[in-house]
mmCIF file of C-alpha atoms in Angstrom:
data_model
loop_
_atom_site.group_PDB
_atom_site.id
_atom_site.type_symbol
_atom_site.label_atom_id
_atom_site.label_comp_id
_atom_site.label_asym_id
_atom_site.label_seq_id
_atom_site.Cartn_x
_atom_site.Cartn_y
_atom_site.Cartn_z
ATOM 1 C CA MET V 131 37.631 -49.810 53.970
ATOM 2 C CA PRO V 132 38.679 -49.966 50.294
ATOM 3 C CA THR V 133 42.280 -49.295 49.343
ATOM 4 C CA PRO V 134 42.701 -45.902 47.635
ATOM 5 C CA LEU V 135 43.569 -46.063 43.958
ATOM 6 C CA PHE V 136 46.330 -43.483 44.293
ATOM 7 C CA LYS V 137 48.705 -42.720 47.114
ATOM 8 C CA PRO V 138 48.267 -39.307 48.711
ATOM 9 C CA GLY V 139 50.185 -36.687 46.747
ATOM 10 C CA HIS V 140 50.224 -38.692 43.506
ATOM 11 C CA SER V 141 48.096 -37.782 40.504
ATOM 12 C CA GLY V 142 45.895 -40.249 38.691
ATOM 13 C CA ASN V 143 46.807 -38.419 35.491
ATOM 14 C CA PRO V 144 50.508 -37.493 35.768
ATOM 15 C CA GLY V 145 50.847 -36.710 32.063
ATOM 16 C CA GLY V 146 47.961 -34.247 32.128
ATOM 17 C CA ARG V 147 45.513 -33.814 29.285
ATOM 18 C CA PRO V 148 46.553 -35.752 26.165
ATOM 19 C CA LYS V 149 47.991 -33.596 23.392
ATOM 20 C CA LEU V 150 45.853 -33.050 20.300
ATOM 21 C CA ASP V 151 47.391 -33.897 16.987
ATOM 22 C CA PRO V 152 48.335 -30.738 15.033
ATOM 23 C CA GLU V 153 45.647 -31.259 12.365
ATOM 24 C CA THR V 154 42.841 -31.488 14.939
ATOM 25 C CA ARG V 155 44.145 -28.449 16.823
ATOM 26 C CA LYS V 156 44.270 -26.455 13.555
ATOM 27 C CA LEU V 157 40.647 -27.419 12.723
ATOM 28 C CA ILE V 158 39.442 -26.380 16.164
ATOM 29 C CA GLN V 159 41.279 -23.061 15.978
ATOM 30 C CA SER V 160 40.075 -22.313 12.444
ATOM 31 C CA ASN V 161 36.461 -22.876 13.513
ATOM 32 C CA GLY V 162 36.760 -20.819 16.704
ATOM 33 C CA GLU V 163 35.902 -17.558 14.960
ATOM 34 C CA LEU V 164 32.910 -19.162 13.244
ATOM 35 C CA ALA V 165 31.699 -20.520 16.596
ATOM 36 C CA VAL V 166 31.877 -17.036 18.142
ATOM 37 C CA LYS V 167 29.964 -15.533 15.206
ATOM 38 C CA ARG V 168 27.282 -18.236 15.394
ATOM 39 C CA MET V 169 26.862 -17.773 19.143
ATOM 40 C CA ASN V 170 26.510 -14.038 18.562
ATOM 41 C CA ASP V 171 23.877 -14.700 15.887
ATOM 42 C CA LEU V 172 21.933 -16.932 18.284
ATOM 43 C CA LEU V 173 22.124 -14.388 21.088
ATOM 44 C CA SER V 174 20.818 -11.711 18.702
ATOM 45 C CA MET V 175 17.714 -13.704 17.727
ATOM 46 C CA ASP V 176 14.986 -12.383 20.035
ATOM 47 C CA GLU V 177 12.531 -15.059 18.909
ATOM 48 C CA LEU V 178 14.672 -17.697 20.663
ATOM 49 C CA PHE V 179 14.246 -16.113 24.088
ATOM 50 C CA ASN V 180 11.315 -15.446 26.399
ATOM 51 C CA ARG V 181 10.570 -11.742 26.420
ATOM 52 C CA ILE V 182 8.009 -9.027 26.893
ATOM 53 C CA ASP V 183 6.782 -7.586 23.580
ATOM 54 C CA GLY V 184 5.991 -3.947 22.800
ATOM 55 C CA ASN V 185 2.476 -4.362 24.221
ATOM 56 C CA GLY V 186 3.802 -5.609 27.559
ATOM 57 C CA GLU V 187 2.728 -9.188 26.804
ATOM 58 C CA PHE V 188 4.857 -12.236 27.587
ATOM 59 C CA VAL V 189 6.123 -14.050 24.473
ATOM 60 C CA SER V 190 7.564 -17.539 24.808
ATOM 61 C CA GLY V 191 10.869 -18.128 23.013
ATOM 62 C CA LYS V 192 11.589 -21.029 20.680
ATOM 63 C CA LEU V 193 14.276 -22.392 23.004
ATOM 64 C CA SER V 194 13.272 -24.119 26.230
ATOM 65 C CA GLY V 195 14.053 -22.324 29.474
ATOM 66 C CA LYS V 196 16.959 -24.696 30.133
ATOM 67 C CA GLU V 197 18.379 -24.110 26.638
ATOM 68 C CA GLN V 198 18.093 -20.341 27.073
ATOM 69 C CA ILE V 199 19.911 -20.447 30.397
ATOM 70 C CA ALA V 200 22.619 -22.776 29.044
ATOM 71 C CA LEU V 201 23.295 -20.554 26.023
ATOM 72 C CA LEU V 202 23.340 -17.370 28.061
ATOM 73 C CA ALA V 203 25.545 -18.918 30.755
ATOM 74 C CA LEU V 204 28.002 -20.186 28.153
ATOM 75 C CA ALA V 205 28.199 -16.773 26.499
ATOM 76 C CA GLN V 206 28.637 -15.125 29.904
ATOM 77 C CA ASP V 207 31.397 -17.562 30.880
ATOM 78 C CA ARG V 208 33.235 -17.020 27.594
ATOM 79 C CA ALA V 209 32.981 -13.240 27.844
ATOM 80 C CA PHE V 210 33.762 -12.650 31.515
ATOM 81 C CA GLY V 211 34.837 -15.958 33.027
ATOM 82 C CA ARG V 212 32.719 -18.086 35.281
ATOM 83 C CA ALA V 213 30.599 -15.942 37.563
ATOM 84 C CA ASP V 214 31.048 -16.247 41.307
ATOM 85 C CA GLY V 215 28.135 -16.836 43.588
ATOM 86 C CA VAL V 216 25.318 -17.493 41.128
ATOM 87 C CA SER V 217 22.579 -19.312 42.973
ATOM 88 C CA ILE V 218 19.173 -20.258 41.596
ATOM 89 C CA THR V 219 16.606 -21.626 44.023
ATOM 90 C CA HIS V 220 13.095 -22.906 43.568
ATOM 91 C CA THR V 221 10.702 -23.863 46.312
ATOM 92 C CA HIS V 222 7.574 -25.950 46.047
ATOM 93 C CA SER V 223 5.511 -22.871 46.806
ATOM 94 C CA GLY V 224 6.415 -21.599 43.334
ATOM 95 C CA THR V 225 8.913 -18.975 44.438
ATOM 96 C CA VAL V 226 11.990 -18.601 42.260
ATOM 97 C CA GLY V 227 14.977 -16.796 43.638
ATOM 98 C CA MET V 228 18.303 -15.872 42.103
ATOM 99 C CA SER V 229 21.271 -14.088 43.537
ATOM 100 C CA VAL V 230 24.178 -12.877 41.429
ATOM 101 C CA ASN V 231 27.277 -11.296 42.841
ATOM 102 C CA PRO V 232 29.574 -10.146 40.039
ATOM 103 C CA THR V 233 27.397 -9.020 37.156
ATOM 104 C CA GLN V 234 24.215 -7.038 36.824
ATOM 105 C CA ARG V 235 23.741 -8.516 33.338
ATOM 106 C CA LEU V 236 23.050 -12.000 34.698
ATOM 107 C CA LYS V 237 20.542 -10.536 37.146
ATOM 108 C CA ASP V 238 18.860 -8.649 34.312
ATOM 109 C CA ILE V 239 18.655 -11.886 32.321
ATOM 110 C CA SER V 240 17.297 -13.803 35.309
ATOM 111 C CA ASP V 241 14.581 -11.200 35.786
ATOM 112 C CA ARG V 242 13.286 -12.044 32.292
ATOM 113 C CA LEU V 243 12.945 -15.779 32.977
ATOM 114 C CA PRO V 244 9.332 -16.967 32.674
ATOM 115 C CA GLU V 245 9.178 -18.053 36.307
ATOM 116 C CA ARG V 246 10.345 -14.640 37.479
ATOM 117 C CA LEU V 247 7.907 -12.846 35.168
ATOM 118 C CA ALA V 248 4.996 -14.945 36.440
ATOM 119 C CA GLN V 249 6.090 -14.407 40.024
ATOM 120 C CA GLN V 250 6.280 -10.636 39.461
ATOM 121 C CA LYS V 251 2.749 -10.587 37.995
ATOM 122 C CA VAL V 252 1.441 -12.347 41.119
ATOM 123 C CA ILE V 253 3.214 -9.845 43.372
ATOM 124 C CA GLU V 254 1.831 -6.913 41.365
ATOM 125 C CA ALA V 255 -1.679 -8.388 41.468
ATOM 126 C CA LYS V 256 -1.475 -8.749 45.250
ATOM 127 C CA LEU V 257 -0.308 -5.144 45.540
ATOM 128 C CA ASP V 258 -3.242 -3.992 43.408
ATOM 129 C CA ASP V 259 -5.664 -5.992 45.582
ATOM 130 C CA ASP V 260 -4.249 -4.420 48.737
ATOM 131 C CA GLU V 261 -4.882 -0.880 47.473
#
């Protein structure tokens, strides 16, 4: 059995995160407002995201599905803190599931994902066939 690097109860980083030099910290802080504005601009650009147009047709966004989720998750985390209990599952049968505990907004976003939209169309088609 290998010897542990640190004794129990002792930190591997006792000094914590290294301090930023004042000039770097000032640059980061001065660009924080610009970063928030740019993220808001991106989130406002419908053409970046998958969506249903006015005719009820699916329109693919310019960002990949992973990029869309990453941007939305980052914005969500910054606005409300990291969400508890978000779970996305995918089975080989093509079923996509998502459960969200704290926010309805994330669920609303997840319902617009291409996989969920395609899954919903299949469900609706099966319902129509059953009638």
